[in-house]
N, CA, C and O atoms as a GROMACS GRO file, in nm:
protein
  484
    1MET      N    1  -0.690   0.604   0.779
    1MET     CA    2  -0.741   0.477   0.827
    1MET      C    3  -0.825   0.496   0.952
    1MET      O    4  -0.930   0.433   0.966
    2LYS      N    5  -0.780   0.585   1.042
    2LYS     CA    6  -0.857   0.610   1.164
    2LYS      C    7  -0.992   0.672   1.131
    2LYS      O    8  -1.093   0.640   1.195
    3LEU      N    9  -0.996   0.761   1.033
    3LEU     CA   10  -1.121   0.824   0.995
    3LEU      C   11  -1.219   0.722   0.941
    3LEU      O   12  -1.338   0.724   0.974
    4VAL      N   13  -1.170   0.631   0.858
    4VAL     CA   14  -1.256   0.525   0.804
    4VAL      C   15  -1.309   0.438   0.917
    4VAL      O   16  -1.427   0.402   0.917
    5THR      N   17  -1.224   0.405   1.012
    5THR     CA   18  -1.267   0.324   1.126
    5THR      C   19  -1.377   0.395   1.204
    5THR      O   20  -1.477   0.334   1.241
    6ILE      N   21  -1.358   0.523   1.229
    6ILE     CA   22  -1.459   0.600   1.303
    6ILE      C   23  -1.589   0.607   1.224
    6ILE      O   24  -1.697   0.591   1.281
    7VAL      N   25  -1.579   0.633   1.095
    7VAL     CA   26  -1.698   0.646   1.012
    7VAL      C   27  -1.776   0.514   1.006
    7VAL      O   28  -1.899   0.516   0.995
    8VAL      N   29  -1.708   0.402   1.012
    8VAL     CA   30  -1.776   0.272   1.007
    8VAL      C   31  -1.819   0.225   1.145
    8VAL      O   32  -1.933   0.184   1.163
    9VAL      N   33  -1.729   0.230   1.242
    9VAL     CA   34  -1.755   0.173   1.374
    9VAL      C   35  -1.858   0.254   1.452
    9VAL      O   36  -1.944   0.195   1.518
   10LEU      N   37  -1.852   0.383   1.446
   10LEU     CA   38  -1.944   0.466   1.525
   10LEU      C   39  -2.090   0.441   1.488
   10LEU      O   40  -2.171   0.420   1.579
   11PRO      N   41  -2.129   0.444   1.361
   11PRO     CA   42  -2.269   0.415   1.329
   11PRO      C   43  -2.311   0.272   1.368
   11PRO      O   44  -2.423   0.250   1.413
   12VAL      N   45  -2.221   0.176   1.350
   12VAL     CA   46  -2.253   0.038   1.388
   12VAL      C   47  -2.274   0.030   1.539
   12VAL      O   48  -2.366  -0.038   1.584
   13ALA      N   49  -2.192   0.097   1.617
   13ALA     CA   50  -2.207   0.097   1.762
   13ALA      C   51  -2.338   0.163   1.804
   13ALA      O   52  -2.404   0.116   1.896
   14ILE      N   53  -2.374   0.271   1.739
   14ILE     CA   54  -2.500   0.340   1.771
   14ILE      C   55  -2.619   0.250   1.740
   14ILE      O   56  -2.712   0.240   1.820
   15VAL      N   57  -2.616   0.185   1.624
   15VAL     CA   58  -2.725   0.094   1.586
   15VAL      C   59  -2.731  -0.024   1.683
   15VAL      O   60  -2.840  -0.064   1.722
   16ALA      N   61  -2.617  -0.078   1.722
   16ALA     CA   62  -2.615  -0.191   1.817
   16ALA      C   63  -2.670  -0.149   1.952
   16ALA      O   64  -2.744  -0.225   2.015
   17ALA      N   65  -2.637  -0.029   1.998
   17ALA     CA   66  -2.689   0.019   2.126
   17ALA      C   67  -2.840   0.040   2.119
   17ALA      O   68  -2.912   0.002   2.211
   18ALA      N   69  -2.887   0.099   2.011
   18ALA     CA   70  -3.032   0.119   1.994
   18ALA      C   71  -3.102  -0.016   1.987
   18ALA      O   72  -3.211  -0.033   2.043
   19PHE      N   73  -3.042  -0.112   1.918
   19PHE     CA   74  -3.099  -0.246   1.908
   19PHE      C   75  -3.108  -0.312   2.045
   19PHE      O   76  -3.208  -0.374   2.078
   20ALA      N   77  -3.002  -0.298   2.124
   20ALA     CA   78  -3.001  -0.358   2.258
   20ALA      C   79  -3.107  -0.295   2.348
   20ALA      O   80  -3.172  -0.365   2.425
   21ILE      N   81  -3.124  -0.164   2.338
   21ILE     CA   82  -3.225  -0.096   2.420
   21ILE      C   83  -3.365  -0.140   2.380
   21ILE      O   84  -3.452  -0.158   2.465
   22ALA      N   85  -3.387  -0.158   2.249
   22ALA     CA   86  -3.520  -0.194   2.200
   22ALA      C   87  -3.553  -0.341   2.223
   22ALA      O   88  -3.671  -0.378   2.220
   23ASN      N   89  -3.455  -0.427   2.246
   23ASN     CA   90  -3.478  -0.571   2.259
   23ASN      C   91  -3.427  -0.623   2.393
   23ASN      O   92  -3.343  -0.712   2.399
   24ARG      N   93  -3.481  -0.566   2.501
   24ARG     CA   94  -3.438  -0.605   2.635
   24ARG      C   95  -3.522  -0.719   2.692
   24ARG      O   96  -3.489  -0.770   2.799
   25ALA      N   97  -3.626  -0.759   2.625
   25ALA     CA   98  -3.716  -0.863   2.678
   25ALA      C   99  -3.638  -0.992   2.700
   25ALA      O  100  -3.550  -1.026   2.621
   26ALA      N  101  -3.672  -1.062   2.806
   26ALA     CA  102  -3.603  -1.188   2.837
   26ALA      C  103  -3.660  -1.301   2.752
   26ALA      O  104  -3.780  -1.310   2.730
   27VAL      N  105  -3.571  -1.387   2.706
   27VAL     CA  106  -3.612  -1.507   2.631
   27VAL      C  107  -3.543  -1.626   2.696
   27VAL      O  108  -3.437  -1.614   2.757
   28THR      N  109  -3.607  -1.742   2.680
   28THR     CA  110  -3.551  -1.864   2.735
   28THR      C  111  -3.472  -1.934   2.626
   28THR      O  112  -3.523  -1.959   2.517
   29VAL      N  113  -3.348  -1.963   2.656
   29VAL     CA  114  -3.261  -2.034   2.562
   29VAL      C  115  -3.242  -2.174   2.618
   29VAL      O  116  -3.187  -2.193   2.726
   30SER      N  117  -3.288  -2.272   2.540
   30SER     CA  118  -3.277  -2.411   2.582
   30SER      C  119  -3.155  -2.472   2.515
   30SER      O  120  -3.136  -2.456   2.394
   31LEU      N  121  -3.073  -2.539   2.592
   31LEU     CA  122  -2.952  -2.600   2.538
   31LEU      C  123  -2.974  -2.750   2.516
   31LEU      O  124  -2.899  -2.833   2.569
   32ASP      N  125  -3.076  -2.783   2.438
   32ASP     CA  126  -3.105  -2.925   2.411
   32ASP      C  127  -2.985  -2.992   2.349
   32ASP      O  128  -2.916  -2.928   2.270
   33PRO      N  129  -2.958  -3.112   2.378
   33PRO     CA  130  -3.024  -3.211   2.464
   33PRO      C  131  -2.985  -3.199   2.610
   33PRO      O  132  -3.026  -3.281   2.692
   34LEU      N  133  -2.908  -3.099   2.644
   34LEU     CA  134  -2.871  -3.079   2.785
   34LEU      C  135  -2.991  -3.024   2.862
   34LEU      O  136  -3.077  -2.959   2.804
   35PRO      N  137  -2.996  -3.051   2.990
   35PRO     CA  138  -3.112  -3.006   3.069
   35PRO      C  139  -3.103  -2.859   3.111
   35PRO      O  140  -3.179  -2.815   3.197
   36TYR      N  141  -3.013  -2.783   3.053
   36TYR     CA  142  -2.993  -2.645   3.096
   36TYR      C  143  -3.080  -2.549   3.016
   36TYR      O  144  -3.101  -2.566   2.896
   37MET      N  145  -3.128  -2.446   3.085
   37MET     CA  146  -3.205  -2.340   3.020
   37MET      C  147  -3.153  -2.207   3.076
   37MET      O  148  -3.124  -2.194   3.195
   38LEU      N  149  -3.144  -2.110   2.988
   38LEU     CA  150  -3.095  -1.978   3.030
   38LEU      C  151  -3.201  -1.873   3.000
   38LEU      O  152  -3.268  -1.878   2.897
   39GLU      N  153  -3.215  -1.778   3.090
   39GLU     CA  154  -3.299  -1.661   3.066
   39GLU      C  155  -3.205  -1.546   3.030
   39GLU      O  156  -3.128  -1.499   3.114
   40LEU      N  157  -3.211  -1.503   2.905
   40LEU     CA  158  -3.122  -1.397   2.859
   40LEU      C  159  -3.203  -1.288   2.789
   40LEU      O  160  -3.310  -1.316   2.735
   41PRO      N  161  -3.153  -1.166   2.790
   41PRO     CA  162  -3.219  -1.063   2.709
   41PRO      C  163  -3.206  -1.100   2.561
   41PRO      O  164  -3.107  -1.161   2.519
   42LEU      N  165  -3.307  -1.065   2.484
   42LEU     CA  166  -3.308  -1.100   2.342
   42LEU      C  167  -3.185  -1.047   2.269
   42LEU      O  168  -3.130  -1.114   2.182
   43TYR      N  169  -3.142  -0.927   2.304
   43TYR     CA  170  -3.026  -0.872   2.234
   43TYR      C  171  -2.899  -0.952   2.262
   43TYR      O  172  -2.810  -0.957   2.177
   44TYR      N  173  -2.887  -1.016   2.380
   44TYR     CA  174  -2.773  -1.105   2.406
   44TYR      C  175  -2.772  -1.220   2.306
   44TYR      O  176  -2.668  -1.254   2.249
   45VAL      N  177  -2.889  -1.278   2.286
   45VAL     CA  178  -2.899  -1.393   2.195
   45VAL      C  179  -2.866  -1.351   2.052
   45VAL      O  180  -2.787  -1.417   1.984
   46LEU      N  181  -2.926  -1.242   2.008
   46LEU     CA  182  -2.904  -1.199   1.870
   46LEU      C  183  -2.762  -1.148   1.846
   46LEU      O  184  -2.697  -1.187   1.749
   47LEU      N  185  -2.715  -1.060   1.934
   47LEU     CA  186  -2.578  -1.010   1.916
   47LEU      C  187  -2.475  -1.120   1.940
   47LEU      O  188  -2.369  -1.119   1.878
   48GLY      N  189  -2.506  -1.214   2.028
   48GLY     CA  190  -2.418  -1.330   2.048
   48GLY      C  191  -2.408  -1.414   1.921
   48GLY      O  192  -2.301  -1.463   1.887
   49GLY      N  193  -2.522  -1.430   1.852
   49GLY     CA  194  -2.520  -1.502   1.725
   49GLY      C  195  -2.437  -1.431   1.620
   49GLY      O  196  -2.363  -1.494   1.544
   50VAL      N  197  -2.450  -1.299   1.616
   50VAL     CA  198  -2.370  -1.220   1.522
   50VAL      C  199  -2.222  -1.233   1.556
   50VAL      O  200  -2.139  -1.253   1.467
   51LEU      N  201  -2.189  -1.223   1.684
   51LEU     CA  202  -2.050  -1.236   1.727
   51LEU      C  203  -1.995  -1.374   1.694
   51LEU      O  204  -1.882  -1.387   1.646
   52LEU      N  205  -2.074  -1.477   1.720
   52LEU     CA  206  -2.032  -1.613   1.687
   52LEU      C  207  -2.008  -1.628   1.537
   52LEU      O  208  -1.911  -1.691   1.495
   53GLY      N  209  -2.096  -1.571   1.457
   53GLY     CA  210  -2.078  -1.574   1.312
   53GLY      C  211  -1.951  -1.504   1.269
   53GLY      O  212  -1.880  -1.553   1.180
   54LEU      N  213  -1.921  -1.390   1.332
   54LEU     CA  214  -1.797  -1.319   1.300
   54LEU      C  215  -1.674  -1.400   1.340
   54LEU      O  216  -1.574  -1.402   1.269
   55LEU      N  217  -1.684  -1.466   1.456
   55LEU     CA  218  -1.570  -1.547   1.502
   55LEU      C  219  -1.546  -1.667   1.411
   55LEU      O  220  -1.432  -1.711   1.394
   56ILE      N  221  -1.652  -1.720   1.352
   56ILE     CA  222  -1.637  -1.834   1.261
   56ILE      C  223  -1.594  -1.786   1.122
   56ILE      O  224  -1.503  -1.843   1.061
   57ALA      N  225  -1.661  -1.682   1.073
   57ALA     CA  226  -1.634  -1.636   0.936
   57ALA      C  227  -1.506  -1.554   0.926
   57ALA      O  228  -1.442  -1.552   0.821
   58GLY      N  229  -1.467  -1.486   1.033
   58GLY     CA  230  -1.348  -1.401   1.030
   58GLY      C  231  -1.222  -1.474   0.990
   58GLY      O  232  -1.154  -1.433   0.896
   59PRO      N  233  -1.188  -1.583   1.060
   59PRO     CA  234  -1.067  -1.657   1.021
   59PRO      C  235  -1.077  -1.716   0.880
   59PRO      O  236  -0.977  -1.721   0.808
   60ALA      N  237  -1.196  -1.759   0.840
   60ALA     CA  238  -1.212  -1.812   0.704
   60ALA      C  239  -1.187  -1.702   0.602
   60ALA      O  240  -1.120  -1.724   0.501
   61PHE      N  241  -1.241  -1.583   0.628
   61PHE     CA  242  -1.218  -1.470   0.539
   61PHE      C  243  -1.071  -1.432   0.537
   61PHE      O  244  -1.015  -1.404   0.431
   62TRP      N  245  -1.007  -1.429   0.655
   62TRP     CA  246  -0.866  -1.393   0.664
   62TRP      C  247  -0.782  -1.491   0.584
   62TRP      O  248  -0.690  -1.451   0.512
   63LEU      N  249  -0.813  -1.621   0.597
   63LEU     CA  250  -0.738  -1.723   0.523
   63LEU      C  251  -0.756  -1.705   0.373
   63LEU      O  252  -0.660  -1.715   0.297
   64SER      N  253  -0.878  -1.677   0.331
   64SER     CA  254  -0.905  -1.654   0.189
   64SER      C  255  -0.829  -1.531   0.140
   64SER      O  256  -0.769  -1.534   0.032
   65ALA      N  257  -0.832  -1.424   0.217
   65ALA     CA  258  -0.760  -1.302   0.178
   65ALA      C  259  -0.609  -1.326   0.176
   65ALA      O  260  -0.540  -1.275   0.088
   66PHE      N  261  -0.559  -1.404   0.271
   66PHE     CA  262  -0.416  -1.436   0.275
   66PHE      C  263  -0.376  -1.514   0.151
   66PHE      O  264  -0.273  -1.485   0.090
   67ARG      N  265  -0.458  -1.612   0.114
   67ARG     CA  266  -0.427  -1.691  -0.007
   67ARG      C  267  -0.430  -1.602  -0.131
   67ARG      O  268  -0.342  -1.614  -0.217
   68ALA      N  269  -0.529  -1.514  -0.140
   68ALA     CA  270  -0.538  -1.425  -0.255
   68ALA      C  271  -0.416  -1.332  -0.261
   68ALA      O  272  -0.362  -1.306  -0.369
   69LYS      N  273  -0.374  -1.281  -0.146
   69LYS     CA  274  -0.258  -1.192  -0.142
   69LYS      C  275  -0.131  -1.268  -0.181
   69LYS      O  276  -0.046  -1.214  -0.252
   70LEU      N  277  -0.119  -1.391  -0.135
   70LEU     CA  278  -0.003  -1.473  -0.170
   70LEU      C  279   0.000  -1.502  -0.320
   70LEU      O  280   0.105  -1.494  -0.383
   71THR      N  281  -0.116  -1.535  -0.375
   71THR     CA  282  -0.126  -1.560  -0.519
   71THR      C  283  -0.090  -1.434  -0.597
   71THR      O  284  -0.017  -1.440  -0.696
   72ALA      N  285  -0.142  -1.320  -0.554
   72ALA     CA  286  -0.112  -1.193  -0.621
   72ALA      C  287   0.038  -1.163  -0.615
   72ALA      O  288   0.096  -1.115  -0.712
   73LYS      N  289   0.099  -1.190  -0.501
   73LYS     CA  290   0.243  -1.165  -0.486
   73LYS      C  291   0.323  -1.254  -0.580
   73LYS      O  292   0.418  -1.208  -0.644
   74ARG      N  293   0.284  -1.381  -0.588
   74ARG     CA  294   0.354  -1.473  -0.679
   74ARG      C  295   0.336  -1.430  -0.824
   74ARG      O  296   0.431  -1.433  -0.902
   75ARG      N  297   0.215  -1.389  -0.859
   75ARG     CA  298   0.191  -1.346  -0.997
   75ARG      C  299   0.268  -1.219  -1.029
   75ARG      O  300   0.319  -1.204  -1.140
   76GLN      N  301   0.276  -1.127  -0.933
   76GLN     CA  302   0.353  -1.004  -0.955
   76GLN      C  303   0.500  -1.036  -0.975
   76GLN      O  304   0.566  -0.975  -1.060
   77ALA      N  305   0.552  -1.131  -0.898
   77ALA     CA  306   0.692  -1.172  -0.916
   77ALA      C  307   0.712  -1.233  -1.054
   77ALA      O  308   0.814  -1.207  -1.119
   78ALA      N  309   0.616  -1.314  -1.099
   78ALA     CA  310   0.626  -1.374  -1.232
   78ALA      C  311   0.620  -1.267  -1.340
   78ALA      O  312   0.694  -1.273  -1.438
   79ILE      N  313   0.533  -1.168  -1.321
   79ILE     CA  314   0.522  -1.058  -1.418
   79ILE      C  315   0.654  -0.982  -1.426
   79ILE      O  316   0.701  -0.953  -1.535
   80GLU      N  317   0.712  -0.951  -1.311
   80GLU     CA  318   0.840  -0.878  -1.311
   80GLU      C  319   0.949  -0.960  -1.377
   80GLU      O  320   1.031  -0.906  -1.451
   81ARG      N  321   0.952  -1.091  -1.350
   81ARG     CA  322   1.052  -1.177  -1.412
   81ARG      C  323   1.033  -1.179  -1.564
   81ARG      O  324   1.131  -1.171  -1.639
   82LEU      N  325   0.908  -1.190  -1.609
   82LEU     CA  326   0.882  -1.195  -1.752
   82LEU      C  327   0.911  -1.060  -1.819
   82LEU      O  328   0.960  -1.057  -1.932
   83GLU      N  329   0.882  -0.949  -1.750
   83GLU     CA  330   0.914  -0.818  -1.806
   83GLU      C  331   1.065  -0.802  -1.822
   83GLU      O  332   1.112  -0.745  -1.921
   84THR      N  333   1.141  -0.851  -1.725
   84THR     CA  334   1.287  -0.846  -1.734
   84THR      C  335   1.334  -0.929  -1.853
   84THR      O  336   1.424  -0.888  -1.927
   85GLU      N  337   1.273  -1.046  -1.871
   85GLU     CA  338   1.311  -1.133  -1.983
   85GLU      C  339   1.276  -1.068  -2.116
   85GLU      O  340   1.354  -1.075  -2.211
   86VAL      N  341   1.159  -1.004  -2.124
   86VAL     CA  342   1.120  -0.936  -2.247
   86VAL      C  343   1.219  -0.825  -2.280
   86VAL      O  344   1.260  -0.810  -2.395
   87THR      N  345   1.259  -0.748  -2.180
   87THR     CA  346   1.357  -0.641  -2.201
   87THR      C  347   1.489  -0.698  -2.251
   87THR      O  348   1.549  -0.646  -2.345
   88ARG      N  349   1.534  -0.806  -2.188
   88ARG     CA  350   1.659  -0.870  -2.229
   88ARG      C  351   1.650  -0.920  -2.373
   88ARG      O  352   1.742  -0.903  -2.452
   89LEU      N  353   1.536  -0.984  -2.407
   89LEU     CA  354   1.520  -1.038  -2.542
   89LEU      C  355   1.512  -0.927  -2.646
   89LEU      O  356   1.563  -0.941  -2.757
   90ARG      N  357   1.447  -0.815  -2.610
   90ARG     CA  358   1.441  -0.702  -2.704
   90ARG      C  359   1.580  -0.644  -2.729
   90ARG      O  360   1.615  -0.610  -2.842
   91GLU      N  361   1.659  -0.633  -2.622
   91GLU     CA  362   1.796  -0.583  -2.638
   91GLU      C  363   1.878  -0.679  -2.724
   91GLU      O  364   1.955  -0.636  -2.810
   92GLU      N  365   1.861  -0.809  -2.700
   92GLU     CA  366   1.933  -0.909  -2.780
   92GLU      C  367   1.890  -0.902  -2.926
   92GLU      O  368   1.974  -0.911  -3.016
   93GLN      N  369   1.760  -0.885  -2.949
   93GLN     CA  370   1.710  -0.874  -3.086
   93GLN      C  371   1.767  -0.750  -3.154
   93GLN      O  372   1.806  -0.755  -3.270
   94ALA      N  373   1.774  -0.639  -3.082
   94ALA     CA  374   1.829  -0.516  -3.139
   94ALA      C  375   1.976  -0.535  -3.175
   94ALA      O  376   2.021  -0.489  -3.280
   95ARG      N  377   2.052  -0.603  -3.086
   95ARG     CA  378   2.194  -0.630  -3.116
   95ARG      C  379   2.206  -0.718  -3.241
   95ARG      O  380   2.291  -0.692  -3.327
   96ARG      N  381   2.123  -0.821  -3.249
   96ARG     CA  382   2.131  -0.910  -3.366
   96ARG      C  383   2.091  -0.838  -3.494
   96ARG      O  384   2.152  -0.860  -3.599
   97GLU      N  385   1.989  -0.752  -3.485
   97GLU     CA  386   1.949  -0.677  -3.604
   97GLU      C  387   2.060  -0.581  -3.647
   97GLU      O  388   2.085  -0.564  -3.766
   98ALA      N  389   2.127  -0.520  -3.550
   98ALA     CA  390   2.238  -0.430  -3.582
   98ALA      C  391   2.352  -0.508  -3.646
   98ALA      O  392   2.415  -0.462  -3.742
   99ALA      N  393   2.380  -0.628  -3.594
   99ALA     CA  394   2.486  -0.712  -3.651
   99ALA      C  395   2.448  -0.756  -3.792
   99ALA      O  396   2.532  -0.756  -3.882
  100ALA      N  397   2.321  -0.793  -3.812
  100ALA     CA  398   2.277  -0.835  -3.945
  100ALA      C  399   2.285  -0.718  -4.043
  100ALA      O  400   2.322  -0.737  -4.159
  101LYS      N  401   2.251  -0.598  -3.997
  101LYS     CA  402   2.259  -0.480  -4.082
  101LYS      C  403   2.404  -0.452  -4.121
  101LYS      O  404   2.433  -0.416  -4.235
  102ALA      N  405   2.494  -0.470  -4.025
  102ALA     CA  406   2.636  -0.448  -4.053
  102ALA      C  407   2.686  -0.551  -4.154
  102ALA      O  408   2.764  -0.518  -4.242
  103VAL      N  409   2.641  -0.677  -4.141
  103VAL     CA  410   2.682  -0.782  -4.235
  103VAL      C  411   2.630  -0.749  -4.374
  103VAL      O  412   2.702  -0.762  -4.473
  104ARG      N  413   2.502  -0.707  -4.382
  104ARG     CA  414   2.445  -0.672  -4.514
  104ARG      C  415   2.520  -0.554  -4.576
  104ARG      O  416   2.546  -0.552  -4.696
  105ALA      N  417   2.555  -0.457  -4.493
  105ALA     CA  418   2.630  -0.341  -4.545
  105ALA      C  419   2.767  -0.384  -4.594
  105ALA      O  420   2.815  -0.336  -4.697
  106ALA      N  421   2.831  -0.475  -4.520
  106ALA     CA  422   2.962  -0.524  -4.562
  106ALA      C  423   2.950  -0.603  -4.692
  106ALA      O  424   3.035  -0.591  -4.780
  107GLU      N  425   2.845  -0.684  -4.703
  107GLU     CA  426   2.825  -0.761  -4.826
  107GLU      C  427   2.800  -0.669  -4.945
  107GLU      O  428   2.852  -0.692  -5.054
  108GLN      N  429   2.719  -0.564  -4.923
  108GLN     CA  430   2.693  -0.469  -5.031
  108GLN      C  431   2.822  -0.398  -5.072
  108GLN      O  432   2.849  -0.378  -5.191
  109SER      N  433   2.901  -0.361  -4.974
  109SER     CA  434   3.028  -0.293  -5.002
  109SER      C  435   3.120  -0.385  -5.081
  109SER      O  436   3.185  -0.343  -5.176
  110GLU      N  437   3.124  -0.512  -5.039
  110GLU     CA  438   3.208  -0.608  -5.109
  110GLU      C  439   3.158  -0.631  -5.251
  110GLU      O  440   3.238  -0.641  -5.344
  111THR      N  441   3.028  -0.638  -5.268
  111THR     CA  442   2.970  -0.658  -5.400
  111THR      C  443   3.002  -0.539  -5.490
  111THR      O  444   3.036  -0.556  -5.607
  112LEU      N  445   2.992  -0.418  -5.436
  112LEU     CA  446   3.024  -0.299  -5.514
  112LEU      C  447   3.172  -0.296  -5.553
  112LEU      O  448   3.206  -0.257  -5.664
  113GLN      N  449   3.258  -0.339  -5.462
  113GLN     CA  450   3.401  -0.342  -5.492
  113GLN      C  451   3.430  -0.444  -5.602
  113GLN      O  452   3.508  -0.418  -5.693
  114LEU      N  453   3.365  -0.562  -5.592
  114LEU     CA  454   3.386  -0.664  -5.696
  114LEU      C  455   3.332  -0.617  -5.830
  114LEU      O  456   3.393  -0.643  -5.934
  115THR      N  457   3.220  -0.548  -5.828
  115THR     CA  458   3.162  -0.497  -5.952
  115THR      C  459   3.253  -0.391  -6.012
  115THR      O  460   3.273  -0.387  -6.134
  116ALA      N  461   3.308  -0.306  -5.928
  116ALA     CA  462   3.398  -0.200  -5.975
  116ALA      C  463   3.525  -0.262  -6.033
  116ALA      O  464   3.576  -0.212  -6.134
  117ARG      N  465   3.578  -0.368  -5.973
  117ARG     CA  466   3.699  -0.432  -6.023
  117ARG      C  467   3.674  -0.502  -6.156
  117ARG      O  468   3.754  -0.493  -6.249
  118SER      N  469   3.560  -0.571  -6.163
  118SER     CA  470   3.533  -0.643  -6.288
  118SER      C  471   3.501  -0.545  -6.401
  118SER      O  472   3.526  -0.577  -6.517
  119GLY      N  473   3.447  -0.430  -6.372
  119GLY     CA  474   3.419  -0.328  -6.472
  119GLY      C  475   3.546  -0.258  -6.517
  119GLY      O  476   3.554  -0.213  -6.631
  120ALA      N  477   3.645  -0.248  -6.430
  120ALA     CA  478   3.771  -0.182  -6.461
  120ALA      C  479   3.863  -0.275  -6.538
  120ALA      O  480   3.953  -0.230  -6.609
  121ALA      N  481   3.841  -0.404  -6.526
  121ALA     CA  482   3.931  -0.498  -6.591
  121ALA      C  483   3.898  -0.519  -6.731
  121ALA      O  484   3.965  -0.596  -6.799
   0.00000   0.00000   0.00000
């Protein structure tokens, strides 16, 4: 995890630093309808916009991911419950088939005995 963080964060930090160095020119930011105006470096304005976007989108993304994880957890629990039920039903079916086979064998045995008795009489 640390390696992935370094591989992602380091290039982004280098690009952000190069961007800040290349965009040092001052721009006027007007806060209409308020009478305030700010003189800021261009990179403050642009990186501030990116940061603001991350602050707004981050919680929305987190909430979406949380909901998806919760849904996946519920579905996994349902799958496990259904797999347990399938196993139980298969075992029950096997027991019933074994019982039916035993009944058929007993009926055949009884039929053979009756046939043997009626043939001997």
